[in-house]
Coordinates of N, CA and C in Angstrom, one line a residue:
Chain A
M1 N 3.9 -42.6 -16.4 CA 4.4 -41.9 -16.1 C 6.2 -42.3 -15.3
A2 N 7.1 -41.6 -15.6 CA 8.2 -42.9 -15.2 C 8.2 -42.3 -13.2
V3 N 7.3 -41.2 -12.6 CA 7.5 -40.7 -11.6 C 6.6 -41.6 -11.1
S4 N 6.3 -42.4 -10.5 CA 4.5 -42.3 -9.9 C 4.5 -41.9 -8.4
E5 N 3.3 -41.6 -7.7 CA 2.7 -41.3 -7.0 C 3.3 -41.3 -6.0
S6 N 4.2 -42.8 -5.4 CA 4.4 -42.7 -4.3 C 5.9 -42.0 -3.8
D7 N 6.6 -41.8 -5.0 CA 7.8 -41.7 -5.3 C 8.2 -40.0 -4.7
I8 N 6.6 -39.6 -5.5 CA 7.0 -38.0 -5.3 C 6.3 -38.1 -3.5
L9 N 5.7 -38.6 -3.2 CA 5.1 -38.8 -1.8 C 6.0 -38.6 -1.0
R10 N 7.3 -39.8 -1.3 CA 8.4 -40.1 -0.7 C 9.3 -38.9 -0.6
S11 N 9.7 -38.2 -1.9 CA 10.3 -36.7 -2.1 C 9.7 -35.8 -0.8
E12 N 8.7 -35.7 -0.8 CA 7.9 -34.5 -0.3 C 8.4 -34.9 1.4
V13 N 8.3 -36.1 1.7 CA 8.2 -36.7 3.2 C 9.4 -36.2 3.5
R14 N 10.5 -36.9 3.0 CA 12.1 -36.4 3.1 C 12.2 -34.9 2.9
W15 N 11.5 -34.1 2.2 CA 12.5 -32.6 1.9 C 11.7 -31.9 3.4
A16 N 10.4 -32.7 3.6 CA 9.5 -32.2 5.1 C 10.5 -32.1 6.5
M17 N 11.0 -33.6 5.9 CA 11.9 -33.9 7.4 C 13.3 -33.3 7.3
I18 N 14.1 -32.9 6.0 CA 14.9 -31.7 5.9 C 14.5 -30.5 6.6
V19 N 13.7 -30.0 6.0 CA 13.6 -28.2 6.8 C 12.8 -28.3 8.2
G20 N 12.2 -30.2 9.0 CA 11.8 -29.9 9.9 C 13.3 -29.3 11.0
V21 N 14.9 -30.5 10.1 CA 15.5 -30.6 11.0 C 16.2 -29.2 10.9
A22 N 16.0 -28.4 9.6 CA 16.7 -27.3 9.8 C 15.8 -26.0 10.3
V23 N 15.0 -26.4 11.0 CA 13.9 -25.3 11.4 C 14.5 -26.0 13.0
A24 N 14.1 -27.3 13.0 CA 14.9 -27.4 15.1 C 16.8 -26.9 14.5
V25 N 17.0 -27.2 14.1 CA 18.9 -26.8 14.5 C 19.0 -25.4 14.7
I26 N 17.8 -24.5 14.1 CA 18.1 -22.6 14.1 C 17.1 -22.3 15.3
F27 N 16.3 -23.7 16.4 CA 15.4 -22.8 17.3 C 16.5 -23.3 18.2
A28 N 17.6 -24.3 17.9 CA 18.2 -24.9 18.9 C 19.8 -23.8 19.3
A29 N 19.9 -23.4 18.4 CA 20.5 -21.9 17.9 C 20.1 -20.9 18.9
V30 N 18.7 -20.7 18.9 CA 18.5 -19.2 19.6 C 18.2 -19.5 20.8
I31 N 17.7 -20.7 20.9 CA 17.4 -21.1 23.1 C 19.1 -20.8 23.5
Y32 N 20.3 -22.0 22.2 CA 21.0 -22.3 23.2 C 22.0 -20.7 23.4
T33 N 22.1 -19.8 22.2 CA 22.3 -18.4 22.9 C 21.8 -17.6 23.8
G34 N 20.3 -17.8 24.0 CA 19.5 -17.1 25.2 C 20.0 -17.8 26.2
I35 N 20.1 -19.1 26.6 CA 20.6 -19.3 28.4 C 21.3 -19.1 28.4
E36 N 22.5 -19.8 27.4 CA 23.9 -19.7 28.1 C 24.4 -18.0 27.5
L37 N 24.3 -17.6 26.7 CA 24.9 -16.8 25.9 C 24.0 -15.2 26.4
H38 N 23.1 -15.3 26.9 CA 22.5 -14.1 27.6 C 21.7 -13.3 26.9
V39 N 21.5 -13.8 25.3 CA 21.4 -13.0 24.3 C 19.4 -13.1 24.1
N40 N 18.9 -12.0 24.7 CA 17.3 -12.2 24.1 C 17.2 -10.9 23.8
P41 N 15.7 -11.2 23.2 CA 15.6 -9.6 23.1 C 15.0 -9.1 24.7
P42 N 15.4 -7.5 24.3 CA 14.8 -6.7 25.8 C 13.4 -6.4 26.5
S43 N 13.0 -7.4 27.1 CA 11.5 -7.1 27.4 C 11.0 -6.4 28.6
N44 N 10.5 -5.5 28.9 CA 9.8 -4.7 30.2 C 8.7 -4.5 30.1
I45 N 8.0 -4.4 30.6 CA 6.6 -4.0 31.0 C 6.6 -3.3 32.4
E46 N 6.5 -1.8 32.1 CA 7.1 -0.8 33.3 C 5.9 0.4 32.5
T47 N 4.9 0.8 33.0 CA 4.2 2.3 32.5 C 4.6 3.2 33.5
I48 N 4.5 4.2 32.8 CA 4.8 5.7 33.3 C 3.8 6.6 32.9
D49 N 4.0 8.5 33.4 CA 2.8 8.3 32.6 C 3.1 9.8 32.1
P50 N 3.1 9.3 30.6 CA 3.7 10.5 29.4 C 3.7 11.9 29.7
K51 N 2.8 12.4 30.2 CA 2.3 13.2 30.6 C 2.9 14.4 31.3
A52 N 3.7 13.5 32.4 CA 4.7 13.8 33.7 C 5.7 13.5 34.3
L53 N 6.8 13.1 32.8 CA 7.7 13.1 33.1 C 8.6 13.9 34.0
H54 N 8.8 15.2 33.7 CA 9.2 16.0 34.3 C 9.1 16.2 35.6
L55 N 7.6 15.5 36.3 CA 7.3 15.8 37.4 C 7.6 14.1 38.2
S56 N 8.2 13.0 37.5 CA 8.8 12.3 37.8 C 10.0 12.3 38.8
N57 N 10.2 11.0 39.4 CA 11.4 10.8 39.7 C 12.6 11.0 39.5
E58 N 12.3 9.6 38.8 CA 13.4 9.0 37.8 C 14.1 10.0 36.3
F59 N 12.5 10.1 35.5 CA 12.6 11.5 34.6 C 13.0 12.9 34.0
T60 N 13.5 13.6 35.4 CA 13.1 14.8 35.7 C 14.7 14.8 35.0
E61 N 14.8 16.4 34.1 CA 16.5 16.7 33.5 C 16.9 16.7 34.6
S62 N 17.6 17.0 36.0 CA 18.6 16.7 36.1 C 18.9 14.8 37.0
N63 N 17.9 14.1 36.5 CA 18.4 12.6 36.8 C 18.7 11.8 35.6
L64 N 18.6 12.4 34.8 CA 19.1 11.7 33.0 C 20.5 12.0 33.1
G65 N 20.9 10.5 31.7 CA 22.0 10.4 31.6 C 23.1 9.2 32.9
T66 N 24.2 8.9 32.5 CA 24.5 7.6 33.3 C 25.3 8.4 35.1
R67 N 24.3 7.5 35.7 CA 25.0 7.5 36.9 C 24.9 5.8 37.6
V68 N 26.3 6.3 38.2 CA 26.5 4.9 38.8 C 25.7 4.9 40.5
E69 N 24.9 3.8 40.1 CA 23.8 4.1 41.6 C 24.3 3.3 42.9
P70 N 23.9 3.6 43.8 CA 24.5 3.4 45.1 C 24.9 1.9 45.6
E71 N 24.1 0.7 45.1 CA 24.4 -0.3 44.9 C 25.4 -1.1 43.9
G72 N 25.6 0.1 42.6 CA 26.8 -0.2 41.8 C 26.5 -0.2 40.6
R73 N 25.3 -0.5 40.7 CA 24.5 -0.8 38.9 C 24.9 0.5 38.2
I74 N 25.0 0.6 37.1 CA 25.1 1.6 35.7 C 24.6 1.6 35.1
T75 N 22.8 3.0 35.6 CA 22.5 3.2 34.5 C 22.2 4.2 33.8
T76 N 21.9 3.9 32.9 CA 21.9 5.2 31.7 C 20.5 6.1 31.2
R77 N 19.8 6.5 31.9 CA 18.7 7.3 31.6 C 18.7 8.0 30.1
I78 N 17.5 8.1 29.4 CA 17.6 9.1 28.2 C 16.0 9.2 27.9
V79 N 15.7 10.5 27.7 CA 14.3 10.5 26.8 C 14.5 11.2 25.3
A80 N 13.5 10.2 25.0 CA 13.8 10.8 23.4 C 12.5 11.8 23.1
T81 N 12.3 12.4 22.5 CA 11.0 13.9 21.7 C 11.7 14.1 20.6
Q82 N 10.6 14.3 20.0 CA 10.8 14.9 18.7 C 11.7 16.0 18.5
F83 N 12.9 16.6 18.3 CA 13.6 15.0 17.4 C 14.8 15.2 18.4
A84 N 15.0 14.6 19.3 CA 16.5 15.2 19.9 C 16.3 13.7 21.4
F85 N 17.4 13.9 21.4 CA 17.4 12.6 22.9 C 18.1 13.4 24.1
D86 N 17.9 13.1 24.9 CA 17.8 14.2 26.4 C 18.9 13.5 27.0
P87 N 19.9 13.0 27.9 CA 21.1 14.0 27.1 C 21.3 13.6 25.5
P88 N 22.4 14.3 25.0 CA 22.7 14.3 23.1 C 23.3 12.9 23.5
C89 N 24.3 13.0 24.6 CA 25.1 12.2 24.7 C 25.5 11.6 25.7
V90 N 25.9 10.0 25.6 CA 25.9 8.7 27.1 C 27.3 8.7 27.6
V91 N 27.7 8.6 28.0 CA 28.8 7.7 28.8 C 28.8 6.7 29.4
V92 N 29.1 5.9 29.2 CA 29.0 4.2 29.1 C 30.9 3.5 29.7
P93 N 31.1 2.6 30.9 CA 32.3 1.9 30.4 C 32.1 0.4 29.9
A94 N 33.3 0.2 29.5 CA 33.4 -0.9 28.6 C 33.6 -2.0 29.6
N95 N 33.5 -3.0 28.9 CA 32.4 -4.3 29.9 C 32.5 -4.7 31.0
E96 N 31.2 -3.0 31.3 CA 30.4 -3.3 32.8 C 29.2 -3.7 31.9
P97 N 28.8 -4.2 33.0 CA 26.7 -4.4 32.5 C 26.7 -2.8 32.7
V98 N 25.7 -2.2 31.8 CA 24.9 -0.7 31.6 C 23.8 -1.8 31.6
T99 N 22.8 -0.7 32.0 CA 21.3 -0.6 31.8 C 21.2 0.1 31.3
L100 N 20.1 0.5 30.1 CA 19.5 1.8 29.1 C 18.3 1.9 29.7
R101 N 17.5 2.7 30.4 CA 16.5 2.6 30.5 C 15.7 4.4 29.9
L102 N 14.6 4.2 28.7 CA 14.6 5.2 28.0 C 12.5 5.0 27.9
T103 N 12.5 6.8 28.0 CA 11.1 6.9 27.5 C 10.9 8.1 26.6
T104 N 9.5 8.2 26.7 CA 8.8 9.7 25.7 C 8.0 10.0 25.9
P105 N 7.8 11.2 26.2 CA 6.5 11.9 26.8 C 5.9 12.3 25.2
D106 N 6.1 12.1 24.5 CA 5.2 12.3 22.9 C 4.4 11.1 21.8
V107 N 5.8 10.8 21.0 CA 5.2 10.0 20.1 C 6.3 8.5 19.5
I108 N 5.9 7.2 18.9 CA 6.7 5.9 19.3 C 8.1 6.4 18.9
H109 N 9.3 6.6 19.2 CA 10.6 6.2 18.6 C 10.8 4.9 19.2
G110 N 12.3 4.9 18.9 CA 13.3 3.9 18.8 C 14.6 4.1 18.6
I111 N 15.1 2.9 19.4 CA 16.8 3.4 19.1 C 17.5 2.0 19.0
L112 N 18.5 2.3 17.8 CA 19.6 1.2 18.3 C 20.9 1.8 17.9
V113 N 22.0 0.9 18.6 CA 23.7 1.5 19.0 C 24.3 0.7 18.2
T114 N 24.8 1.6 17.2 CA 25.2 0.7 16.1 C 26.6 -0.3 16.3
G115 N 26.5 -1.0 15.7 CA 27.4 -2.0 16.2 C 27.2 -3.1 17.4
T116 N 26.7 -2.7 17.9 CA 25.9 -3.5 19.2 C 24.2 -4.2 18.8
N117 N 24.1 -4.7 19.9 CA 22.4 -5.9 19.2 C 21.3 -4.9 20.5
V118 N 21.8 -4.2 20.7 CA 20.9 -2.7 21.5 C 20.2 -2.6 20.5
N119 N 18.7 -2.7 21.1 CA 17.5 -2.1 19.3 C 16.0 -2.3 20.3
T120 N 15.8 -1.2 20.4 CA 14.6 -1.3 21.6 C 13.5 -0.1 21.1
M121 N 11.9 -0.2 20.7 CA 11.4 0.8 20.9 C 11.2 1.7 21.6
I122 N 10.8 2.8 22.1 CA 10.6 3.9 22.9 C 8.7 4.1 22.7
V123 N 7.9 3.9 23.9 CA 6.8 3.9 23.4 C 6.4 4.8 24.2
P124 N 5.5 5.8 24.1 CA 5.0 6.9 25.4 C 3.8 5.6 26.1
G125 N 4.2 6.0 27.2 CA 3.8 5.1 28.5 C 4.5 3.8 29.2
Y126 N 5.3 3.9 28.5 CA 5.7 3.3 29.0 C 7.6 3.1 29.2
V127 N 8.2 2.3 30.0 CA 9.5 2.6 30.0 C 10.4 1.3 28.7
A128 N 11.2 1.4 28.3 CA 11.8 0.6 27.4 C 13.1 1.1 28.2
Q129 N 13.7 -0.8 28.7 CA 15.1 -1.3 29.6 C 15.9 -2.2 28.8
V130 N 17.0 -2.3 28.7 CA 17.6 -2.6 27.9 C 19.1 -3.4 28.6
H131 N 19.3 -4.4 29.3 CA 20.5 -4.6 29.9 C 21.7 -4.9 28.9
T132 N 22.7 -4.6 28.7 CA 24.1 -5.0 27.6 C 25.2 -5.1 28.4
V133 N 26.6 -4.9 27.6 CA 28.0 -5.1 27.6 C 28.3 -4.5 26.8
F134 N 29.2 -3.3 26.6 CA 29.2 -2.9 25.4 C 30.9 -2.8 25.7
T135 N 31.4 -3.7 24.4 CA 32.8 -3.9 24.5 C 33.9 -3.8 24.2
K136 N 33.7 -2.6 23.3 CA 34.4 -1.9 22.0 C 34.0 -0.5 22.5
T137 N 35.3 0.1 22.9 CA 35.4 1.4 22.7 C 35.3 3.1 21.8
G138 N 34.6 3.6 22.0 CA 34.8 5.0 20.8 C 33.3 5.5 21.1
D139 N 32.9 6.3 20.3 CA 31.7 7.3 20.1 C 30.9 6.5 18.9
L140 N 29.7 5.8 19.8 CA 28.8 5.0 18.7 C 27.5 5.7 18.4
L141 N 27.4 6.1 17.4 CA 26.2 6.7 17.1 C 24.7 5.9 17.6
M142 N 23.6 6.4 18.1 CA 22.1 5.6 18.4 C 21.3 6.3 17.5
P143 N 21.0 6.8 16.6 CA 20.3 7.3 15.7 C 18.6 6.5 16.2
C144 N 17.6 7.5 15.8 CA 16.4 7.1 16.1 C 15.6 6.2 14.7
H145 N 15.2 4.6 15.0 CA 15.5 4.3 14.2 C 13.5 3.8 13.8
E146 N 12.7 5.1 14.5 CA 11.5 4.6 14.0 C 10.7 5.4 13.8
Y147 N 10.2 6.1 12.6 CA 9.4 7.1 11.9 C 8.7 8.1 12.8
C148 N 9.7 9.2 13.2 CA 8.7 9.8 14.3 C 8.2 11.0 14.3
G149 N 8.3 11.9 12.7 CA 8.1 12.8 12.1 C 8.9 13.9 11.4
L150 N 8.5 15.1 10.8 CA 9.5 15.3 10.2 C 10.8 15.8 10.2
G151 N 11.0 15.6 11.5 CA 12.5 15.6 11.8 C 13.3 14.5 12.6
H152 N 13.0 13.6 12.1 CA 12.9 11.8 12.3 C 14.6 11.7 12.2
S153 N 15.2 12.3 10.7 CA 16.2 12.2 10.4 C 17.4 12.9 10.9
Q154 N 17.2 13.4 11.7 CA 18.0 14.8 13.0 C 18.0 14.0 14.3
M155 N 17.8 13.3 14.4 CA 17.3 12.9 16.1 C 18.0 11.5 16.2
W156 N 19.5 11.9 17.0 CA 20.3 10.7 17.0 C 21.3 11.3 17.9
A157 N 22.0 10.5 19.1 CA 22.9 10.5 19.7 C 24.3 9.8 20.2
T158 N 25.5 10.0 21.0 CA 26.1 9.1 21.0 C 25.6 8.5 22.2
V159 N 26.5 7.5 22.4 CA 27.2 6.8 23.6 C 28.2 6.6 23.3
R160 N 29.1 6.9 24.0 CA 30.5 7.1 24.1 C 31.1 6.4 25.3
V161 N 31.5 5.0 24.6 CA 31.8 3.9 25.3 C 33.6 4.0 25.5
V162 N 33.6 4.3 27.3 CA 34.6 4.9 27.6 C 36.0 3.0 28.2
P163 N 37.3 3.4 28.3 CA 38.1 2.2 29.0 C 37.1 2.4 30.5
R164 N 37.6 1.1 31.5 CA 36.8 1.7 33.1 C 37.4 2.7 33.7
E165 N 38.9 2.7 33.5 CA 38.9 3.4 34.1 C 39.4 5.2 33.8
S166 N 39.1 5.1 32.7 CA 38.3 6.4 32.3 C 37.1 6.9 32.6
F167 N 36.1 6.0 33.1 CA 35.0 6.0 33.8 C 34.4 6.6 34.9
R168 N 34.7 8.1 35.5 CA 34.5 8.5 36.8 C 33.6 9.1 37.5
P169 N 32.7 8.8 37.7 CA 31.8 9.4 38.1 C 32.4 10.6 39.3
D170 N 31.6 11.4 39.3 CA 31.1 12.2 40.4 C 30.9 12.1 41.5
A171 N 31.0 13.1 42.8 CA 30.3 12.4 44.1 C 28.5 12.1 43.8
E172 N 28.2 12.6 43.4 CA 26.5 12.1 43.2 C 26.3 10.6 42.5
G173 N 27.5 10.2 41.6 CA 27.5 8.8 40.7 C 27.2 9.3 39.2
R174 N 27.5 10.6 38.8 CA 27.2 10.9 37.7 C 28.5 11.3 36.3
V175 N 27.7 10.1 35.9 CA 29.3 10.4 34.3 C 28.3 10.9 33.2
A176 N 29.3 12.4 32.9 CA 28.8 12.8 31.1 C 29.7 13.3 30.4
C177 N 29.1 13.6 29.6 CA 30.3 14.0 28.1 C 30.8 15.0 28.5
D178 N 31.9 15.1 28.2 CA 32.6 16.7 28.2 C 32.3 17.3 30.1
Chain B
M1 N -2.7 -20.9 -14.6 CA -3.3 -22.0 -14.7 C -4.5 -21.8 -16.2
L2 N -4.0 -20.7 -17.1 CA -4.4 -20.4 -18.1 C -3.6 -21.1 -19.0
F3 N -2.2 -21.0 -18.5 CA -1.2 -21.3 -19.1 C -1.0 -23.1 -19.5
L4 N -1.7 -23.6 -18.2 CA -1.5 -25.0 -18.5 C -2.9 -25.5 -19.3
L5 N -3.9 -24.5 -19.2 CA -5.2 -25.0 -20.2 C -5.3 -25.2 -21.4
L6 N -3.8 -23.8 -21.5 CA -4.1 -23.7 -23.5 C -2.9 -24.7 -23.9
G7 N -2.1 -24.8 -22.9 CA -0.9 -25.9 -23.2 C -1.8 -27.7 -23.5
R8 N -2.7 -27.9 -22.5 CA -3.1 -28.9 -22.6 C -4.6 -29.2 -23.6
S9 N -5.0 -28.5 -24.3 CA -5.6 -28.1 -25.2 C -4.8 -28.6 -26.6
A10 N -3.7 -27.7 -26.3 CA -2.4 -27.6 -27.6 C -2.2 -29.6 -28.0
L11 N -2.0 -29.8 -26.6 CA -2.0 -31.6 -26.6 C -2.6 -32.2 -27.3
A12 N -3.6 -31.9 -26.9 CA -4.8 -32.5 -27.0 C -5.4 -33.2 -28.4
G13 N -4.9 -32.4 -29.3 CA -4.8 -32.4 -30.5 C -3.7 -32.8 -31.5
K14 N -2.8 -32.8 -30.7 CA -1.4 -33.6 -31.7 C -0.6 -33.6 -30.6
T15 N 0.0 -35.0 -30.3 CA 0.7 -35.3 -29.2 C 2.6 -34.5 -29.7
R16 N 2.8 -34.8 -28.3 CA 4.7 -33.7 -28.5 C 5.4 -34.7 -29.1
S17 N 5.3 -36.0 -29.1 CA 6.2 -36.5 -29.9 C 5.8 -36.4 -31.0
E18 N 4.8 -36.1 -31.9 CA 4.9 -36.0 -33.1 C 5.4 -34.7 -33.4
D19 N 5.5 -33.6 -32.4 CA 6.0 -32.2 -33.0 C 7.7 -32.6 -32.9
T20 N 8.0 -33.3 -32.2 CA 9.3 -33.4 -31.3 C 10.1 -34.7 -32.9
G21 N 9.5 -36.2 -32.6 CA 10.1 -36.8 -33.2 C 10.6 -37.4 -32.0
L22 N 10.2 -37.4 -30.4 CA 10.5 -37.8 -29.0 C 9.7 -38.8 -29.1
S23 N 10.3 -39.9 -28.8 CA 8.9 -41.5 -28.5 C 8.9 -40.8 -26.5
Q24 N 7.5 -41.7 -26.6 CA 7.4 -41.6 -24.9 C 8.3 -41.9 -24.0
A25 N 9.5 -43.3 -24.5 CA 9.9 -43.5 -23.5 C 11.2 -42.8 -23.5
D26 N 11.7 -41.7 -24.4 CA 12.5 -40.5 -24.6 C 11.8 -39.4 -23.4
L27 N 10.9 -39.6 -23.1 CA 10.5 -38.5 -22.7 C 10.5 -39.4 -21.1
D28 N 9.9 -40.7 -21.2 CA 9.9 -40.8 -19.4 C 11.3 -40.7 -19.4
T29 N 12.4 -41.2 -19.8 CA 13.9 -40.8 -19.3 C 14.4 -39.7 -18.7
V30 N 13.6 -38.3 -19.6 CA 13.9 -36.9 -18.7 C 13.5 -37.0 -17.8
M31 N 11.9 -37.4 -17.8 CA 11.2 -37.1 -16.4 C 11.6 -37.9 -15.1
E32 N 12.2 -38.9 -15.3 CA 12.8 -39.5 -14.3 C 13.9 -38.7 -13.7
E33 N 14.7 -37.8 -14.4 CA 15.7 -36.6 -13.8 C 15.3 -35.5 -13.5
V34 N 13.7 -35.4 -13.6 CA 13.9 -34.0 -13.4 C 13.6 -33.6 -11.9
P35 N 12.9 -34.5 -11.3 CA 13.0 -34.8 -10.0 C 14.4 -34.4 -8.9
K36 N 15.5 -35.4 -9.7 CA 16.8 -34.9 -9.0 C 16.8 -33.4 -9.2
G37 N 16.8 -33.5 -10.3 CA 17.2 -31.8 -10.4 C 16.4 -30.7 -9.7
A38 N 15.4 -30.9 -9.6 CA 14.9 -29.8 -8.5 C 14.8 -30.3 -7.1
L39 N 15.0 -31.2 -7.0 CA 15.6 -31.4 -5.4 C 17.0 -31.1 -5.5
A40 N 18.4 -31.1 -6.0 CA 19.5 -30.4 -6.0 C 19.2 -28.9 -6.0
L41 N 18.7 -28.2 -6.6 CA 18.2 -26.7 -6.8 C 17.7 -26.6 -5.7
S42 N 16.6 -27.1 -5.4 CA 15.9 -26.5 -3.9 C 17.2 -26.6 -2.6
A43 N 17.7 -28.0 -2.4 CA 18.9 -28.4 -1.5 C 19.4 -27.3 -1.9
S44 N 20.3 -26.9 -2.7 CA 21.4 -25.8 -2.3 C 20.8 -25.1 -1.9
A45 N 19.0 -24.7 -2.4 CA 19.0 -22.7 -2.3 C 19.0 -23.0 -0.8
V46 N 17.8 -23.8 -0.4 CA 18.1 -24.4 1.5 C 19.3 -23.7 2.3
L47 N 20.4 -24.9 1.2 CA 21.9 -25.0 2.2 C 22.2 -23.4 2.5
L48 N 22.2 -22.5 1.3 CA 22.8 -21.5 1.0 C 21.9 -21.0 1.8
L49 N 20.5 -21.1 2.1 CA 20.3 -20.5 3.2 C 20.3 -20.4 4.2
L50 N 20.8 -21.6 4.9 CA 20.8 -21.9 6.2 C 22.2 -21.7 6.5
C51 N 23.3 -21.5 5.8 CA 25.0 -21.2 5.8 C 25.1 -19.6 6.0
G52 N 24.2 -19.1 5.2 CA 23.8 -17.5 5.4 C 23.3 -16.8 6.7
W53 N 22.4 -17.9 7.6 CA 21.6 -17.6 8.8 C 22.4 -17.3 9.8
F54 N 23.6 -19.0 9.4 CA 24.1 -19.3 10.4 C 25.5 -17.7 10.6
F55 N 25.9 -17.9 9.3 CA 27.2 -16.9 9.2 C 26.6 -15.8 10.1
V56 N 25.5 -14.8 9.7 CA 24.8 -13.9 10.1 C 24.9 -13.9 11.9
Y57 N 24.7 -15.7 12.3 CA 23.8 -15.2 13.6 C 25.3 -15.5 14.5
F58 N 26.0 -16.2 14.0 CA 27.4 -16.6 14.8 C 28.3 -15.5 14.8
F59 N 28.8 -14.5 13.7 CA 29.9 -14.2 13.2 C 29.3 -12.9 13.4
I60 N 28.1 -12.3 13.2 CA 28.1 -10.5 13.2 C 26.9 -10.8 14.6
F61 N 26.2 -11.3 14.8 CA 24.9 -11.1 15.9 C 25.4 -11.5 17.5
V62 N 26.0 -12.8 17.3 CA 26.3 -13.3 18.6 C 27.5 -12.3 19.0
P63 N 28.6 -11.8 18.4 CA 29.3 -11.2 19.0 C 29.3 -9.8 19.4
R64 N 28.6 -9.5 18.4 CA 27.8 -7.9 18.9 C 27.5 -7.6 20.9
G65 N 27.7 -9.1 21.1 CA 27.5 -8.6 22.9 C 25.8 -9.5 23.3
T66 N 25.8 -9.2 24.2 CA 24.9 -9.2 25.5 C 23.9 -8.7 25.0
V67 N 22.9 -8.6 25.6 CA 21.5 -7.7 25.6 C 20.3 -8.6 26.5
G68 N 19.5 -8.2 27.1 CA 18.1 -8.6 27.5 C 17.5 -7.2 28.4

């Protein structure tokens, strides 16, 4: 044989080193964006009784949608049900930190907001929370991306991103579509 | 595996050089080049994959904004 065992071993070791370097570079990129650019997987462990959302303080119907909290934080609360989001349209300001809080009383749903990195599951019994900053104005589609039943394909909402000057909360701090 | 066994049994009765007229030295010369070609092919594939990953990560994922 022209190629000896040691030649093969050497090439395999080199190849393993190349792959090791590639994996290390990818890890470094992920850690850099996580620490420096604050791009992280949404993580929130918070339980809620899915049978009593309408009785909870936070996810009652009148409290859904976008609200500027007394301390200035902008929070959008959405309930995902088979097969609609309540409210079906929410308004958020551009270039401001926004917190999306979602829950569901029935089955597992999921959301993504097109053109952004917002993407999370919505699991009964838990509150899903995503912090983000929307940078482009316009109506963004927010479909359910977890099959939740026969009407799944009809389940979507709109995230209306408006310029900061057009984001006008009412006396209670609420902002709604139309 | 079956293919390998069949191939070996076929070569057991008759050497390949008798079939093709190639000498063992010719075959050795070809074998010397094989690992280089395989490495070049796999390195290109991995390089393309890495370039694709970095392109999607830094030109699509990161510009879509912070999330957490």
